[in-house]
Coordinates of C-alpha atoms in Angstrom, one line a residue:
M36 CA 0.4 -0.2 0.1
R37 CA 2.7 2.3 0.7
G38 CA 4.7 1.7 -2.3
R39 CA 1.6 2.2 -4.8
L40 CA 1.0 5.5 -2.5
M41 CA 4.7 6.8 -3.3
L42 CA 4.3 6.0 -7.1
L43 CA 0.8 8.0 -7.4
A44 CA 2.9 10.6 -5.7
S45 CA 5.8 10.4 -7.8
V46 CA 3.5 10.6 -11.2
L47 CA 1.3 13.5 -9.7
A48 CA 4.9 15.3 -8.8
A49 CA 6.2 14.5 -12.5
I50 CA 2.9 16.0 -14.0
L51 CA 3.2 18.9 -11.6
V52 CA 6.8 20.0 -12.5
T53 CA 6.1 19.4 -16.7
V54 CA 3.1 21.8 -16.1
A55 CA 4.8 24.0 -14.2
T56 CA 8.3 24.0 -16.2
V57 CA 6.5 24.7 -19.2
V58 CA 4.2 27.7 -17.9
V59 CA 7.6 29.0 -16.6
L60 CA 9.2 29.1 -19.9
L61 CA 6.5 30.3 -21.9
L62 CA 6.1 33.0 -19.4
V63 CA 10.0 34.0 -19.4
E64 CA 10.9 33.4 -22.7
P65 CA 7.9 34.3 -25.0
K66 CA 9.9 33.7 -28.1
L67 CA 10.0 30.0 -27.2
S68 CA 7.8 27.3 -29.1
K69 CA 5.3 25.4 -27.6
A70 CA 7.1 22.0 -28.8
E71 CA 10.3 23.2 -27.0
A72 CA 9.0 24.1 -23.6
L73 CA 7.1 20.8 -23.8
K74 CA 10.3 18.8 -24.2
T75 CA 12.0 20.6 -21.6
G76 CA 8.5 20.3 -19.2
G77 CA 8.5 16.6 -20.1
L78 CA 12.5 16.4 -19.3
S79 CA 12.0 17.9 -15.8
G80 CA 9.3 15.2 -15.1
G81 CA 11.2 12.8 -16.3
A82 CA 14.0 13.7 -13.7
V83 CA 11.3 13.5 -11.0
V84 CA 10.4 9.8 -12.1
A85 CA 14.1 8.9 -12.4
L86 CA 14.7 10.1 -8.8
Y87 CA 11.8 7.8 -7.7
A88 CA 13.1 4.9 -9.6
L89 CA 16.6 5.6 -8.2
W90 CA 14.8 5.6 -4.6
L91 CA 13.0 2.3 -5.5
N92 CA 16.2 0.7 -6.2
D93 CA 17.9 1.6 -3.3
R94 CA 15.5 0.7 -1.1
R95 CA 15.1 -2.6 -2.7
R96 CA 19.1 -3.0 -1.8
R97 CA 19.1 -2.2 1.4
T98 CA 16.1 -4.5 1.8
E99 CA 18.0 -7.3 0.3
E100 CA 21.4 -6.7 2.2
A101 CA 19.2 -6.9 5.4
R102 CA 17.4 -10.1 4.4
H103 CA 20.9 -11.3 3.3
E104 CA 22.4 -10.1 6.7
L105 CA 19.9 -12.0 8.4
E106 CA 20.2 -15.4 6.6
S107 CA 24.1 -15.0 7.3
D108 CA 23.3 -14.8 10.9
K109 CA 20.9 -17.7 11.1
V110 CA 23.8 -20.1 9.3
A111 CA 26.1 -18.5 11.6
D112 CA 24.2 -19.7 14.7
E113 CA 23.3 -23.0 13.3
R114 CA 26.9 -23.6 12.4
F115 CA 28.2 -22.8 15.9
A116 CA 25.0 -25.1 17.2
R117 CA 26.4 -27.7 15.4
S118 CA 29.9 -27.3 16.0
V119 CA 29.4 -27.2 20.0
E120 CA 27.4 -30.6 19.7
M121 CA 30.1 -32.6 17.8
L122 CA 32.4 -31.3 20.4
G123 CA 30.9 -34.5 22.3
H124 CA 31.3 -36.9 19.7
E125 CA 33.3 -40.0 20.6
A126 CA 35.9 -39.8 17.5
D127 CA 38.4 -37.7 18.3
Q128 CA 38.6 -36.7 14.7
V129 CA 35.4 -35.5 14.6
R130 CA 36.3 -33.2 18.2
V131 CA 39.0 -31.7 16.4
G132 CA 36.9 -31.2 12.8
A133 CA 34.6 -29.4 15.1
L134 CA 37.1 -26.9 16.9
H135 CA 38.3 -25.9 13.4
A136 CA 34.7 -25.4 12.4
L137 CA 34.2 -22.9 15.3
A138 CA 37.6 -21.2 14.4
G139 CA 36.3 -20.6 11.3
L140 CA 33.2 -19.3 11.9
T141 CA 34.9 -16.2 13.5
G142 CA 36.2 -15.1 9.9
S143 CA 32.6 -14.7 8.3
A144 CA 31.2 -13.7 11.8
P145 CA 33.8 -12.2 14.1
R146 CA 30.9 -11.2 16.8
Y147 CA 31.4 -14.7 17.5
K148 CA 35.2 -14.7 18.6
Q149 CA 34.8 -14.2 22.4
T150 CA 32.0 -17.0 22.6
V151 CA 34.3 -19.3 20.4
L152 CA 37.5 -18.2 22.7
D153 CA 35.6 -19.3 25.7
V154 CA 34.2 -22.4 24.0
L155 CA 37.8 -23.7 23.5
C156 CA 38.5 -22.9 27.3
A157 CA 35.5 -24.8 28.4
Y158 CA 36.9 -27.7 26.4
L159 CA 40.1 -27.3 28.2
R160 CA 38.9 -27.1 31.3
R161 CA 37.5 -30.3 31.2
P162 CA 38.9 -33.0 33.3
F163 CA 42.1 -34.7 31.9
D164 CA 44.9 -36.8 32.8
H165 CA 47.8 -38.2 30.8
P166 CA 50.6 -40.8 32.1
G167 CA 53.2 -37.7 30.6
Y168 CA 52.0 -35.4 33.6
D169 CA 53.6 -37.8 35.9
S170 CA 56.4 -35.8 37.9
L171 CA 58.8 -37.6 36.1
Y172 CA 58.0 -36.4 32.4
S173 CA 55.5 -33.3 33.5
G174 CA 58.3 -31.1 32.2
D175 CA 58.5 -32.2 29.1
P176 CA 55.5 -34.9 28.6
D177 CA 56.4 -35.7 25.0
K178 CA 59.5 -38.0 26.7
L179 CA 57.0 -40.4 27.9
P180 CA 58.3 -43.5 26.3
R181 CA 55.5 -45.2 24.5
T182 CA 54.8 -49.1 23.6
R183 CA 52.4 -50.4 20.7
S184 CA 50.3 -52.8 23.1
D185 CA 49.4 -49.3 25.6
E186 CA 45.8 -48.9 24.2
E187 CA 44.9 -47.1 27.4
L188 CA 47.6 -44.5 26.7
A189 CA 47.0 -44.3 22.6
S190 CA 43.3 -42.9 23.6
S191 CA 44.9 -40.7 26.1
D192 CA 47.0 -39.8 23.3
R193 CA 44.2 -38.8 20.9
E194 CA 42.5 -36.5 23.4
R195 CA 45.7 -35.1 24.0
E196 CA 45.9 -34.4 20.5
V197 CA 42.3 -32.5 20.4
R198 CA 43.1 -30.5 23.4
R199 CA 46.7 -29.2 22.0
T200 CA 44.4 -28.3 18.6
A201 CA 42.2 -25.9 20.7
Q202 CA 44.9 -24.4 22.4
R203 CA 46.9 -23.8 19.2
L204 CA 43.2 -22.5 18.0
I205 CA 43.6 -20.1 21.4
T206 CA 46.5 -18.7 20.2
D207 CA 45.9 -18.2 16.6
L208 CA 42.7 -16.4 17.3
L209 CA 44.3 -13.4 19.7
P210 CA 45.4 -10.6 17.5
F211 CA 48.8 -10.1 17.4
G212 CA 51.7 -7.9 15.3
M213 CA 49.8 -6.1 12.4
D214 CA 46.3 -7.5 13.1
Q215 CA 44.3 -4.3 13.4
D216 CA 41.6 -5.8 15.7
P217 CA 41.4 -3.6 18.7
T218 CA 38.9 -5.9 20.9
R219 CA 40.9 -7.5 24.2
Y220 CA 39.5 -10.9 24.5
H221 CA 39.4 -12.6 27.8
L222 CA 40.7 -16.3 28.6
D223 CA 39.3 -18.3 31.6
L224 CA 41.6 -21.6 31.9
T225 CA 40.5 -22.0 35.6
G226 CA 41.8 -25.4 36.6
A227 CA 42.9 -26.6 33.1
N228 CA 45.6 -29.0 32.5
L229 CA 47.6 -27.3 29.5
E230 CA 50.8 -28.8 27.5
Y231 CA 53.4 -26.3 25.8
F232 CA 51.1 -23.3 26.0
R233 CA 51.9 -20.6 24.1
L234 CA 50.7 -16.8 24.0
S235 CA 53.8 -15.5 22.7
G236 CA 53.1 -11.8 21.0
R237 CA 49.3 -11.8 21.8
R238 CA 47.3 -9.1 22.9
I239 CA 44.5 -10.2 25.4
G240 CA 42.2 -8.6 28.3
R241 CA 42.3 -10.7 31.2
L242 CA 43.7 -14.1 31.7
T243 CA 42.6 -16.3 34.6
A244 CA 44.3 -19.7 35.1
R245 CA 43.6 -20.5 38.8
R246 CA 45.0 -23.6 39.9
A247 CA 46.0 -24.7 36.3
N248 CA 48.8 -27.1 35.7
F249 CA 51.1 -25.7 33.0
Y250 CA 53.1 -28.8 31.7
G251 CA 56.2 -28.6 29.4
I252 CA 57.4 -25.1 28.4
T253 CA 55.3 -22.3 28.6
M254 CA 55.8 -19.3 26.5
V255 CA 54.3 -16.0 26.6
N256 CA 57.2 -13.7 25.5
E257 CA 56.0 -10.1 24.7
L258 CA 52.5 -10.9 25.6
D259 CA 50.2 -8.0 26.2
A260 CA 47.9 -8.2 29.2
S261 CA 45.6 -4.9 29.6
K262 CA 43.5 -6.8 32.3
P263 CA 44.7 -8.7 35.5
T264 CA 46.5 -11.9 34.7
L265 CA 45.5 -13.9 37.7
L266 CA 48.0 -17.3 38.2
S267 CA 47.0 -17.7 42.0
G268 CA 47.4 -21.5 43.0
A269 CA 48.9 -22.2 39.4
V270 CA 51.8 -24.8 39.2
F271 CA 54.3 -24.5 36.3
H272 CA 55.8 -27.9 35.7
G273 CA 58.0 -26.8 33.1
R274 CA 60.4 -23.9 32.1
V275 CA 58.1 -20.7 31.9
S276 CA 59.5 -17.7 29.4
A277 CA 57.9 -14.4 30.0
A278 CA 60.7 -12.2 28.2
D279 CA 59.8 -8.8 27.1
A280 CA 55.8 -9.4 28.7
R281 CA 53.7 -6.8 29.6
F282 CA 51.2 -6.9 32.5
D283 CA 49.4 -3.9 32.6
G284 CA 46.5 -4.8 34.3
G285 CA 48.5 -6.5 37.4
L286 CA 49.7 -10.0 37.9
S287 CA 48.7 -12.3 40.9
L288 CA 51.4 -15.2 41.5
Q289 CA 49.9 -15.8 44.8
D290 CA 50.7 -19.5 45.7
T291 CA 52.3 -20.0 42.3
T292 CA 54.6 -23.1 41.8
F293 CA 57.5 -23.0 39.8
A294 CA 59.2 -26.1 38.9
G295 CA 61.5 -24.8 36.5
E296 CA 63.0 -21.7 35.3
F297 CA 61.1 -18.4 35.0
D298 CA 62.5 -16.2 32.3
V299 CA 61.2 -12.4 33.0
R300 CA 63.9 -10.5 31.2
G301 CA 62.2 -7.1 30.0
A302 CA 59.0 -8.0 31.5
E303 CA 56.8 -5.2 32.9
V304 CA 54.3 -5.2 35.6
S305 CA 51.4 -2.4 36.2
T306 CA 48.5 -1.9 38.6
F307 CA 49.2 -4.5 40.8
L308 CA 51.7 -7.5 41.8
H309 CA 51.6 -10.5 44.0
L310 CA 54.3 -12.6 44.0
S311 CA 54.6 -16.2 45.3
A312 CA 56.7 -17.6 48.0
D313 CA 57.5 -20.2 46.1
L314 CA 60.9 -18.9 44.4
P315 CA 61.4 -20.1 40.4
K316 CA 64.1 -22.1 40.1
P317 CA 66.2 -19.9 38.6
T318 CA 64.9 -16.7 37.8
T319 CA 66.3 -15.1 34.7
G320 CA 66.6 -11.8 34.2
V321 CA 64.9 -8.9 36.3
L322 CA 60.8 -8.0 36.8
T323 CA 60.5 -4.6 36.1
V324 CA 57.5 -3.0 38.7
M325 CA 56.2 0.4 37.1
P326 CA 55.7 3.5 39.0
G327 CA 52.3 3.4 41.0
T328 CA 51.9 -0.6 41.2
G329 CA 50.7 -1.6 44.7
M330 CA 51.6 -4.8 46.3
R331 CA 49.8 -6.2 49.5
I332 CA 53.0 -8.0 51.0
A333 CA 56.2 -7.4 50.7
P334 CA 57.8 -9.0 48.0
P335 CA 59.6 -12.6 49.3
E336 CA 63.1 -12.6 49.3
G337 CA 65.1 -13.9 46.3
W338 CA 62.9 -12.2 43.7
K339 CA 64.8 -9.7 41.7
L340 CA 62.7 -6.7 41.2
A341 CA 63.4 -3.3 39.5
G342 CA 61.5 -0.3 39.2
A343 CA 59.0 1.5 41.7
Y344 CA 56.7 0.0 44.2
Q345 CA 54.5 0.3 47.1
V346 CA 53.4 -2.3 49.6
Q347 CA 49.5 -1.1 50.4
Q348 CA 47.4 -1.8 53.6
R349 CA 43.9 -3.0 53.3
P350 CA 41.1 -2.7 55.8
G351 CA 41.4 -5.4 59.0
G352 CA 45.1 -5.9 58.1
G353 CA 48.3 -4.5 57.0
A354 CA 50.8 -5.7 54.7
D355 CA 52.8 -7.3 57.2
G356 CA 49.9 -9.2 58.9
R357 CA 48.9 -6.7 61.9
P358 CA 45.7 -4.6 62.1
G359 CA 46.1 -2.0 59.6
H360 CA 43.9 1.5 58.8
D361 CA 40.7 1.6 57.2
D362 CA 41.8 4.2 54.9
R363 CA 42.9 2.8 52.2
L364 CA 44.7 5.8 51.2
R365 CA 45.8 6.8 53.8
D366 CA 49.6 6.3 53.5
R367 CA 49.7 7.3 50.0
P368 CA 51.6 10.5 48.9
A369 CA 48.7 13.2 48.9
V370 CA 47.7 14.1 45.3
H371 CA 47.8 18.3 44.7
A372 CA 45.5 20.2 42.9
D373 CA 48.1 21.4 40.3
E374 CA 48.8 17.5 39.2
P375 CA 46.0 16.4 37.2
D376 CA 47.9 13.7 35.3
Q377 CA 48.7 12.3 38.8
L378 CA 45.4 12.3 40.2
R379 CA 43.9 10.5 36.9
L380 CA 46.6 7.5 36.9
E381 CA 46.0 7.3 40.7
R382 CA 41.9 6.7 39.8
E383 CA 42.9 4.7 37.0
R384 CA 45.1 2.3 39.0
L385 CA 42.4 2.3 41.9
R386 CA 39.8 1.4 39.2
H387 CA 42.0 -1.7 38.1
E388 CA 42.5 -2.4 41.6
R389 CA 38.9 -2.9 42.2
D390 CA 38.6 -5.3 39.1
A391 CA 41.3 -7.0 41.0
E392 CA 39.5 -7.4 43.9
S393 CA 36.3 -8.6 42.7
E394 CA 38.5 -12.0 42.2
P395 CA 38.4 -12.8 46.4
D396 CA 41.0 -15.6 46.2
E397 CA 43.5 -13.1 44.5
V398 CA 43.4 -10.3 46.8
Q399 CA 43.1 -11.9 50.2
Q400 CA 46.1 -13.0 52.3

């Protein structure tokens, strides 16, 4: 109905424009022939009809684009649902295919990327054990001897490869290098068993890996984490390389256990830092603590730190375990009115600290 009214209006407008053009031309140019005036008026009326046709085509194009986008979203939703369902398949090759299908979905539907990362992390959080995780081989599970007759080990190896695929896809989906994706994606690997975990050069938001087990060499060189990196209770069974990493959102190593070397050459931490009393064996390099970084307890003896930090008291107890002040800012330097940048940075740091304090097992002693 609306289209018919628009068509009728355009025809009437074309007639009116044609008549008005002819009348104006005859009045302004008396010497102009009526044939020429009618020809010019007809061209003016035709222009109105042409404009209506252009508007109609544009409307149809936008309608088709909206319908196509709706169909694409529907197809993406169906692909996602089928892929998640296949993750429960008994055959390991089907599960690997489902993982790749989920990762491929993010190319045509970028809105799914965080959701896909959540699903991959959830798969890695599933309970899993492997003979290579025994203390004798936990630093390098690939050194576990294999026999052809060990069917149980072969079954574990197949699931292990599926999990390694999930880890690799997580790494591939995160932005790095020249990737222009500005989104900071979050990873939740709480309690997961991870092998040869790699996040080198990636840009992420929050990394949560409480009570996770890291087997083999863990590589997070040049990692750029804008939100808190929470590793409380995690166990690194092998070497950890975090050279040139940036933990701008803070780093918690509360009760973290290191069985091997911890390489922190060129690494920087901001906002807050909580170190484990279990020192890495050994620590390579010096961890740089940026100005304004808060620590809830004094760093345990043996940690190599450079830069500036401040041991902060919290309500109900000081950094040394004795009762402290209720005013969390009482022991901090005053911010003067002529220091707007310092005030802004202080407020930003406090906001990050509140984010960290929302994780109770990370901030309480």
